[in-house]
């Protein structure tokens, strides 16, 4: 991708995200020769650091988390010589004059063409404040160079706060200057869904209600809430994973072929999917949406705390750490095809995948081999880990007779000769630097997805009979989730 000289200004630079993800990702871009000739990175935060101290900390982050963590010391130093730090109180408007001064200094030094990206790696409470103060210094107006802003989820806490946040941001930045990160869209395998669907002649003719029985989208994590109890307890699985990441994945699985691969066309088609989500009725809320919370358990000799015992979690918390649902897309292609979505923490394994379940052949001519079930054809798009694609297909068991057994046609990214997979942040930061907003969320998409999940939030919050199922840490979530899946022979896939 072509990028022009520019500065990346990271607010909240003393935080974890900068250390673990952002600087390592920008360093990887540097190693891959993707940064422009003139660039500068300015970390801004309240914590006092000198440039030297900040660089030292960033070097530790690179050594731990970058793809090129083993790079020569002098490469890292050369990269870090364009990294600077500025300490201000980001909640005080008058201090933004220092940001402006520093940027004009860097601008001269590195010939940046007044092109600036502002990355808000801060608590969401600062999302409306920082743009206002940048605007106050004239830093948001694109007169001489470009000005872009990147924000991370959560984009609001519910529908009304999402609308409010969009309004606040759009007061100081034009919508096309705003880059809302959903890091799932930065994943190579998520982008590959478009290629699988639209670069192959064989899938797309089958990609509809006539041949697909149902679709599963799973994002399972084996970790618990770790040290994020404070944030997570006010959020829960629905807000944390489904409203954003999993509905984004769903839109790529379900969208119509775009006319062209351009941001406008792709975003337009995704938006149509969101608008076609069938609103959940009262009955759907009761029958088709399930929430759970992990309870303590000992798995293979290891003891795991229950969610309520985690630090910064209320002892009587009703926050869900698991959510599963059956939903429908009311359009021509998908009428009547259930989409099952599930996510949870403290499940048996870490895996994110999409499973396309094709309808069975019209007649069962062959017997399933002993000890096997005659399973439907499945196309499994493995998002992570072990990125790849797997097609399950029926094959004759060698020997006399005609017994059939399901076998795997399996492709692993790790089998590619050159299988460098850029991290999601690497890809997304580069895209923003190049002014390509295809993989970023539009304000309107954030609102329409909140609109879809809002009735669930309301039901869980207001109806005291809305069940919250416990599930033992290390299990696949509440048993009742199994009943969601229609059809006697159908269950969730349980990858190991
Ligand atoms: C984040 C959530 O957005 O995504 C986390 O806040 C979750 O709770 C994470 O663990 C999962 O991302 P990934 O890339 O590990 O699947």
Coordinates of C-alpha atoms and ligand atoms in Angstrom, one line a residue:
X1 CA 0.0 0.0 0.0
X2 CA 1.2 3.5 -0.8
X3 CA 1.6 5.8 2.2
X4 CA 2.7 9.4 2.2
X5 CA 4.8 11.1 4.9
X6 CA 2.8 11.5 8.1
X7 CA 2.7 11.3 11.9
X8 CA 0.8 8.9 14.1
X9 CA -0.2 10.5 17.3
X10 CA -1.3 8.0 20.0
X11 CA -3.3 9.2 22.9
X12 CA -3.2 6.9 25.9
X13 CA 0.3 6.0 24.9
X14 CA 1.3 4.8 28.4
X15 CA -1.3 2.1 28.3
X16 CA -1.2 -1.6 27.6
X17 CA -2.6 -1.5 24.0
X18 CA 0.2 0.8 22.8
X19 CA 2.8 -1.4 24.4
X20 CA 1.4 -4.8 23.4
X21 CA -0.2 -4.1 20.0
X22 CA 0.2 -0.7 18.5
X23 CA 4.0 0.0 18.6
X24 CA 4.8 -3.7 17.9
X25 CA 2.5 -3.4 14.8
X26 CA 4.0 -0.2 13.6
X27 CA 7.5 -1.7 14.1
X28 CA 6.5 -4.7 12.0
X29 CA 5.4 -2.2 9.3
X30 CA 8.8 -0.6 9.5
X31 CA 10.5 -4.0 9.1
X32 CA 8.3 -4.7 6.1
X33 CA 9.2 -1.4 4.5
X34 CA 5.6 -0.3 4.6
X35 CA 6.2 3.0 6.4
X36 CA 6.7 6.2 4.3
X37 CA 10.0 7.8 4.1
X38 CA 9.2 10.5 6.6
X39 CA 7.2 9.4 9.6
X40 CA 7.0 10.2 13.3
X41 CA 5.1 8.6 16.1
X42 CA 4.1 10.8 19.0
X43 CA 2.9 9.1 22.2
X44 CA 0.7 11.4 24.3
X45 CA -0.5 10.6 27.9
X46 CA -0.7 11.9 31.4
X47 CA 2.1 9.8 32.8
X48 CA 5.5 11.5 32.8
X49 CA 8.1 9.9 30.6
X50 CA 11.1 11.3 28.8
X51 CA 11.5 10.3 25.1
X52 CA 14.3 8.0 26.4
X53 CA 12.1 6.3 29.0
X54 CA 9.2 5.9 26.6
X55 CA 11.5 4.4 23.9
X56 CA 12.9 2.0 26.4
X57 CA 9.4 0.8 27.3
X58 CA 8.4 0.5 23.7
X59 CA 11.5 -1.5 23.0
X60 CA 10.4 -4.0 25.6
X61 CA 7.0 -4.2 24.0
X62 CA 8.6 -4.9 20.6
X63 CA 10.9 -7.5 22.0
X64 CA 7.9 -9.3 23.5
X65 CA 5.0 -8.8 21.0
X66 CA 6.3 -7.8 17.6
X67 CA 6.5 -10.4 14.8
X68 CA 10.1 -9.3 14.3
X69 CA 10.8 -9.4 18.0
X70 CA 14.2 -10.9 17.3
X71 CA 15.3 -8.0 15.1
X72 CA 18.7 -6.5 15.5
X73 CA 19.0 -3.9 18.2
X74 CA 20.1 -1.3 15.7
X75 CA 17.0 -1.8 13.6
X76 CA 14.8 -1.3 16.6
X77 CA 16.8 1.8 17.6
X78 CA 16.5 3.2 14.2
X79 CA 12.7 2.8 14.3
X80 CA 12.6 4.3 17.8
X81 CA 14.5 7.4 16.8
X82 CA 11.2 8.6 15.2
X83 CA 9.2 7.8 18.3
X84 CA 8.5 10.7 20.7
X85 CA 6.6 11.3 23.8
X86 CA 4.6 14.2 25.2
X87 CA 3.0 14.3 28.6
X88 CA -0.2 16.4 28.9
X89 CA -3.4 16.2 30.9
X90 CA -5.7 15.1 28.0
X91 CA -8.8 16.2 29.9
X92 CA -7.6 19.9 29.8
X93 CA -8.2 21.8 26.6
X94 CA -5.5 24.4 27.1
X95 CA -2.8 21.7 27.1
X96 CA -3.4 20.7 23.5
X97 CA -1.3 23.7 22.4
X98 CA 1.7 21.5 23.3
X99 CA 0.4 18.8 20.9
X100 CA 0.2 21.4 18.2
X101 CA 3.7 22.8 18.9
X102 CA 5.2 19.3 19.0
X103 CA 3.5 18.4 15.8
X104 CA 4.8 21.4 14.0
X105 CA 8.3 20.7 15.2
X106 CA 8.0 17.1 14.0
X107 CA 6.5 18.3 10.8
X108 CA 9.6 20.3 10.0
X109 CA 12.0 17.7 11.1
X110 CA 10.5 14.8 9.1
X111 CA 8.8 16.7 6.4
X112 CA 5.4 15.3 7.3
X113 CA 3.2 17.4 5.0
X114 CA 0.9 18.2 8.0
X115 CA -0.6 14.7 7.7
X116 CA -1.7 13.5 11.0
X117 CA -3.5 10.4 12.4
X118 CA -4.8 10.6 15.9
X119 CA -5.2 7.3 17.5
X120 CA -7.4 7.2 20.7
X121 CA -6.1 4.4 22.8
X122 CA -7.9 5.8 25.8
X123 CA -10.9 5.1 28.0
X124 CA -14.1 5.7 26.0
X125 CA -14.9 8.6 28.3
X126 CA -12.3 10.6 26.4
X127 CA -13.6 9.9 22.9
X128 CA -15.8 13.0 22.7
X129 CA -13.3 15.2 24.6
X130 CA -10.0 14.7 22.7
X131 CA -11.6 15.5 19.2
X132 CA -13.1 18.7 20.7
X133 CA -9.7 19.9 22.0
X134 CA -7.9 18.9 18.8
X135 CA -10.5 21.0 16.9
X136 CA -9.9 23.8 19.4
X137 CA -6.3 23.9 18.1
X138 CA -7.3 23.7 14.5
X139 CA -5.8 20.2 14.3
X140 CA -8.8 18.4 12.8
X141 CA -9.2 20.6 9.7
X142 CA -7.8 19.2 6.5
X143 CA -6.4 22.3 5.0
X144 CA -2.7 21.5 4.4
X145 CA -2.6 17.8 4.9
X146 CA -5.0 15.0 5.9
X147 CA -6.3 14.5 9.4
X148 CA -7.7 11.2 10.5
X149 CA -8.9 9.8 13.8
X150 CA -8.9 6.2 14.9
X151 CA -11.1 5.0 17.7
X152 CA -11.4 1.5 19.2
X153 CA -14.5 -0.2 20.4
X154 CA -16.7 0.2 22.5
X155 CA -18.5 2.6 20.2
X156 CA -21.1 3.4 22.8
X157 CA -22.6 1.2 25.4
X158 CA -26.0 0.8 23.9
X159 CA -28.0 2.3 21.0
X160 CA -28.6 5.8 22.4
X161 CA -25.0 6.2 23.6
X162 CA -23.7 5.0 20.2
X163 CA -25.9 7.6 18.4
X164 CA -24.6 10.3 20.8
X165 CA -21.0 9.3 20.3
X166 CA -21.4 9.5 16.5
X167 CA -22.9 12.9 16.9
X168 CA -20.0 14.1 19.1
X169 CA -17.3 12.8 16.8
X170 CA -19.0 14.1 13.7
X171 CA -19.1 17.5 15.2
X172 CA -15.3 17.8 14.8
X173 CA -14.4 15.3 12.1
X174 CA -16.1 14.4 8.9
X175 CA -17.4 10.8 8.7
X176 CA -14.7 9.9 6.2
X177 CA -12.0 11.1 8.6
X178 CA -13.2 8.7 11.3
X179 CA -11.7 5.2 11.4
X180 CA -13.5 2.9 13.8
X181 CA -11.5 -0.2 14.5
X182 CA -13.0 -3.6 14.8
X183 CA -9.9 -5.6 15.0
X184 CA -11.7 -8.8 13.6
X185 CA -11.8 -7.1 10.2
X186 CA -8.1 -6.7 10.3
X187 CA -7.6 -10.5 10.5
X188 CA -6.3 -12.0 7.3
X189 CA -8.7 -15.0 7.6
X190 CA -11.7 -12.7 8.0
X191 CA -10.7 -10.8 4.8
X192 CA -10.2 -14.1 3.1
X193 CA -13.9 -14.9 3.4
X194 CA -14.5 -12.4 0.7
X195 CA -11.9 -14.1 -1.5
X196 CA -13.2 -17.6 -0.8
X197 CA -16.7 -16.5 -1.7
X198 CA -16.1 -14.3 -4.7
X199 CA -12.9 -15.6 -6.3
X200 CA -14.1 -19.1 -6.6
X201 CA -16.8 -20.2 -9.0
X202 CA -17.8 -23.2 -7.0
X203 CA -19.0 -21.8 -3.7
X204 CA -21.1 -18.9 -4.6
X205 CA -23.7 -20.8 -6.6
X206 CA -24.3 -22.9 -3.5
X207 CA -24.2 -20.0 -1.1
X208 CA -27.9 -19.5 -0.4
X209 CA -31.0 -21.0 1.2
X210 CA -31.3 -23.7 -1.4
X211 CA -28.1 -25.4 -0.4
X212 CA -27.1 -24.1 3.0
X213 CA -29.0 -25.5 5.9
X214 CA -27.5 -23.3 8.7
X215 CA -24.4 -21.3 9.5
X216 CA -22.5 -21.3 12.8
X217 CA -20.2 -18.5 13.9
X218 CA -18.2 -19.3 17.0
X219 CA -15.6 -17.3 18.9
X220 CA -14.6 -19.4 21.9
X221 CA -11.9 -18.3 24.4
X222 CA -10.3 -20.5 27.0
X223 CA -9.2 -17.5 29.0
X224 CA -11.4 -15.9 31.7
X225 CA -11.7 -12.2 32.2
X226 CA -8.1 -11.9 33.4
X227 CA -7.4 -8.5 34.8
X228 CA -10.2 -6.8 32.8
X229 CA -13.0 -7.5 35.4
X230 CA -13.6 -3.8 35.8
X231 CA -14.4 -3.2 32.2
X232 CA -15.9 -6.6 31.4
X233 CA -18.4 -6.6 34.3
X234 CA -20.0 -3.5 32.8
X235 CA -20.0 -5.0 29.4
X236 CA -20.5 -8.7 29.0
X237 CA -20.2 -11.1 26.0
X238 CA -23.0 -9.5 23.9
X239 CA -21.5 -6.0 24.0
X240 CA -17.8 -7.2 24.0
X241 CA -18.0 -9.7 21.1
X242 CA -21.3 -10.0 19.4
X243 CA -22.5 -6.5 18.7
X244 CA -19.2 -5.8 16.9
X245 CA -16.9 -8.6 15.9
X246 CA -19.3 -11.5 15.3
X247 CA -21.9 -9.4 13.5
X248 CA -19.1 -8.0 11.3
X249 CA -18.1 -11.6 10.5
X250 CA -21.7 -12.5 9.8
X251 CA -22.1 -9.6 7.4
X252 CA -19.1 -10.9 5.3
X253 CA -20.6 -14.4 5.3
X254 CA -24.0 -13.2 4.3
X255 CA -23.5 -10.2 2.0
X256 CA -24.3 -10.0 -1.7
X257 CA -21.4 -9.9 -4.1
X258 CA -20.2 -6.3 -4.3
X259 CA -20.0 -4.6 -7.7
X260 CA -16.3 -3.8 -7.0
X261 CA -13.9 -4.3 -4.2
X262 CA -14.0 -0.7 -3.0
X263 CA -14.8 0.6 0.5
X264 CA -18.1 2.1 -0.6
X265 CA -19.4 -1.0 -2.3
X266 CA -18.3 -3.4 0.4
X267 CA -19.7 -1.2 3.2
X268 CA -22.9 -0.7 1.3
X269 CA -23.4 -4.5 0.9
X270 CA -22.6 -5.1 4.6
X271 CA -25.0 -2.5 5.7
X272 CA -27.8 -4.2 3.7
X273 CA -27.2 -7.4 5.8
X274 CA -27.4 -5.5 9.0
X275 CA -30.6 -3.9 7.9
X276 CA -32.0 -7.3 7.0
X277 CA -31.4 -8.8 10.4
X278 CA -34.8 -10.0 11.6
X279 CA -35.6 -8.0 14.8
X280 CA -35.9 -10.3 17.8
X281 CA -39.5 -10.7 19.1
X282 CA -40.3 -11.3 22.7
X283 CA -40.6 -15.0 22.0
X284 CA -37.2 -15.0 20.2
X285 CA -35.6 -13.3 23.2
X286 CA -36.9 -16.0 25.5
X287 CA -36.3 -19.0 23.2
X288 CA -33.4 -18.0 20.9
X289 CA -31.0 -16.1 23.0
X290 CA -29.1 -17.7 25.8
X291 CA -26.7 -16.2 28.3
X292 CA -24.3 -17.9 30.7
X293 CA -21.7 -17.2 33.3
X294 CA -18.8 -19.4 34.2
X295 CA -18.7 -21.0 37.6
X296 CA -15.7 -22.5 39.4
X297 CA -14.4 -25.8 38.3
X298 CA -11.4 -28.0 38.4
X299 CA -10.3 -29.2 35.0
X300 CA -7.5 -31.8 34.6
X301 CA -6.2 -31.0 38.1
X302 CA -6.3 -27.2 37.6
X303 CA -8.7 -25.1 39.5
X304 CA -10.5 -22.2 37.9
X305 CA -12.3 -19.4 39.8
X306 CA -15.9 -18.7 39.0
X307 CA -16.6 -15.4 37.3
X308 CA -18.0 -13.8 40.4
X309 CA -14.8 -14.5 42.3
X310 CA -12.6 -12.7 39.7
X311 CA -11.1 -9.4 40.7
X312 CA -13.2 -6.2 40.1
X313 CA -16.3 -8.3 39.4
X314 CA -19.3 -7.8 41.6
X315 CA -20.0 -10.9 43.8
X316 CA -23.6 -10.9 42.7
X317 CA -22.8 -9.9 39.1
X318 CA -25.3 -10.9 36.4
X319 CA -23.0 -10.1 33.5
X320 CA -22.9 -12.8 30.9
X321 CA -19.5 -14.4 30.0
X322 CA -21.3 -16.6 27.4
X323 CA -23.9 -15.7 24.8
X324 CA -25.5 -17.8 22.1
X325 CA -28.3 -17.0 19.7
X326 CA -30.3 -18.1 16.7
X327 CA -31.0 -15.3 14.3
X328 CA -32.3 -14.9 10.8
X329 CA -31.6 -12.6 7.9
X330 CA -34.7 -11.6 6.1
X331 CA -33.7 -11.3 2.5
X332 CA -34.0 -13.3 -0.7
X333 CA -30.8 -15.3 -0.3
X334 CA -31.2 -16.3 3.4
X335 CA -34.9 -16.7 4.0
X336 CA -35.4 -19.4 6.6
X337 CA -31.7 -20.2 7.2
X338 CA -30.7 -20.0 10.9
X339 CA -27.5 -18.3 11.8
X340 CA -26.2 -19.5 15.1
X341 CA -23.7 -17.3 16.9
X342 CA -21.9 -18.1 20.1
X343 CA -19.1 -16.7 22.1
X344 CA -17.8 -17.3 25.6
X345 CA -14.9 -17.1 28.0
X346 CA -13.5 -20.1 29.9
X347 CA -14.6 -22.5 27.2
X348 CA -12.5 -25.6 26.6
X349 CA -10.4 -24.1 23.8
X350 CA -9.6 -21.0 21.9
X351 CA -11.1 -21.0 18.4
X352 CA -12.9 -18.6 16.1
X353 CA -14.5 -20.1 13.1
X354 CA -17.5 -20.1 10.7
X355 CA -19.1 -23.3 9.8
X356 CA -21.3 -23.5 6.7
X357 CA -23.5 -26.5 7.0
X358 CA -24.8 -27.6 3.5
X359 CA -28.0 -29.5 3.1
X360 CA -27.6 -33.3 2.9
X361 CA -27.9 -35.1 -0.4
X362 CA -31.6 -35.7 -1.2
X363 CA -31.4 -39.4 -0.4
X364 CA -29.2 -41.4 1.9
X365 CA -28.0 -44.1 -0.5
X366 CA -25.1 -45.2 1.6
X367 CA -24.7 -46.3 5.2
X368 CA -22.5 -44.5 7.5
X369 CA -19.4 -46.5 8.4
X370 CA -19.5 -48.1 11.8
X371 CA -18.8 -45.7 14.6
X372 CA -19.3 -42.6 12.4
X373 CA -22.3 -40.4 11.7
X374 CA -23.3 -39.5 8.2
X375 CA -22.5 -35.9 8.6
X376 CA -23.5 -33.1 6.2
X377 CA -20.9 -31.4 4.1
X378 CA -19.4 -28.6 6.1
X379 CA -17.1 -25.8 5.0
X380 CA -15.2 -24.5 8.0
X381 CA -13.5 -21.2 7.7
X382 CA -11.0 -21.2 10.6
X383 CA -10.3 -17.6 11.6
X384 CA -7.9 -18.5 14.4
X385 CA -5.7 -20.2 15.6
X386 CA -4.5 -22.7 12.9
X387 CA -5.9 -20.4 10.2
X388 CA -7.3 -22.2 7.2
X389 CA -10.2 -23.8 5.4
X390 CA -11.6 -27.2 5.9
X391 CA -14.1 -29.0 3.7
X392 CA -15.8 -32.1 5.1
X393 CA -16.9 -34.4 2.4
X394 CA -18.3 -38.0 2.3
X395 CA -15.9 -40.7 1.0
X396 CA -16.3 -44.4 0.4
X397 CA -14.6 -46.5 3.0
X398 CA -12.1 -48.7 1.0
X399 CA -13.1 -52.3 0.7
X400 CA -16.2 -54.2 -0.1
X401 CA -19.6 -52.6 0.2
X402 CA -20.5 -48.9 0.1
X403 CA -20.0 -47.4 3.5
X404 CA -19.4 -43.7 3.7
X405 CA -17.4 -41.7 6.1
X406 CA -16.6 -38.0 6.4
X407 CA -13.1 -37.0 5.5
X408 CA -11.3 -33.6 5.6
X409 CA -9.9 -31.6 2.8
X410 CA -7.9 -29.3 4.8
X411 CA -5.8 -26.2 4.0
X412 CA -3.6 -24.6 6.7
X413 CA -2.0 -21.2 6.2
X414 CA 1.0 -22.6 8.0
X415 CA 1.6 -24.8 5.0
X416 CA 2.2 -21.8 2.7
X417 CA 5.9 -21.3 2.0
X418 CA 5.7 -17.7 2.9
X419 CA 3.0 -17.6 5.5
X420 CA 3.7 -14.2 7.1
X421 CA 0.3 -13.2 8.4
X422 CA 0.2 -9.5 9.4
X423 CA -1.4 -8.8 12.7
X424 CA -4.8 -7.2 12.6
X425 CA -3.4 -3.9 14.0
X426 CA -0.6 -3.9 11.4
X427 CA -3.1 -4.2 8.6
X428 CA -5.5 -1.7 10.0
X429 CA -2.9 1.0 10.9
X430 CA -1.4 0.6 7.4
X431 CA -4.8 1.0 5.8
X432 CA -5.6 4.1 7.8
X433 CA -2.2 5.5 6.8
X434 CA -3.1 4.8 3.2
X435 CA -6.5 6.4 3.6
X436 CA -8.3 3.1 2.9
X437 CA -11.3 2.8 5.2
X438 CA -12.8 -0.5 3.8
X439 CA -12.0 -2.5 6.9
X440 CA -13.3 0.1 9.3
X441 CA -16.8 0.4 10.7
X442 CA -19.1 3.1 9.5
X443 CA -20.9 5.1 12.2
X444 CA -24.2 4.0 10.7
X445 CA -23.2 0.3 10.9
X446 CA -22.3 0.7 14.6
X447 CA -25.8 2.2 15.2
X448 CA -27.7 -0.5 13.2
X449 CA -25.9 -3.3 15.1
X450 CA -26.7 -1.7 18.4
X451 CA -30.3 -1.4 17.3
X452 CA -30.3 -5.1 16.7
X453 CA -28.9 -6.1 20.1
X454 CA -30.7 -3.5 22.2
X455 CA -33.8 -5.6 22.8
X456 CA -31.6 -8.3 24.3
X457 CA -29.9 -5.8 26.5
X458 CA -33.2 -4.5 27.7
X459 CA -34.6 -8.0 28.3
X460 CA -31.7 -9.1 30.3
X461 CA -31.6 -6.0 32.3
X462 CA -35.3 -5.5 33.0
X463 CA -36.9 -8.9 33.1
X464 CA -35.9 -10.5 36.4
X465 CA -37.1 -13.9 35.0
X466 CA -34.6 -13.7 32.2
X467 CA -32.4 -16.7 33.0
X468 CA -28.6 -16.5 33.5
X469 CA -27.2 -20.1 33.2
X470 CA -24.2 -21.1 35.1
X471 CA -21.6 -23.3 33.3
X472 CA -18.5 -24.8 34.7
X473 CA -15.3 -23.2 33.7
X474 CA -13.7 -25.3 30.9
X475 CA -17.1 -26.5 29.5
X476 CA -18.8 -25.6 26.3
X477 CA -21.3 -23.3 28.0
X478 CA -24.8 -23.9 29.3
X479 CA -26.4 -27.2 28.1
X480 CA -29.5 -25.4 27.0
X481 CA -27.5 -23.9 24.2
X482 CA -27.6 -27.3 22.5
X483 CA -31.4 -27.0 22.2
X484 CA -31.0 -23.9 20.1
X485 CA -29.8 -25.8 17.1
X486 CA -32.7 -27.0 14.9
X487 CA -32.9 -30.6 13.6
X488 CA -32.4 -33.9 15.3
X489 CA -29.0 -34.6 13.9
X490 CA -27.6 -31.2 14.2
X491 CA -25.5 -29.8 17.0
X492 CA -22.9 -27.1 17.4
X493 CA -19.5 -28.1 16.2
X494 CA -17.2 -28.8 19.1
X495 CA -13.6 -28.2 17.8
X496 CA -10.8 -29.4 20.0
Ligands
LIG1 C1 -11.7 -8.0 22.3 C2 -12.5 -8.3 23.5 O1 -12.4 -7.0 21.5 O2 -11.6 -9.2 21.5 C3 -11.9 -9.3 24.3 O3 -12.7 -7.1 24.3 C4 -11.6 -10.6 23.5 O4 -12.7 -9.7 25.5 C5 -10.9 -10.2 22.2 O5 -10.8 -11.4 24.3 C6 -10.8 -11.4 21.3 O6 -10.0 -11.1 20.3 P1 -9.1 -12.2 19.5 O7 -8.4 -11.5 18.4 O8 -8.2 -12.8 20.6 O9 -10.1 -13.2 19.1

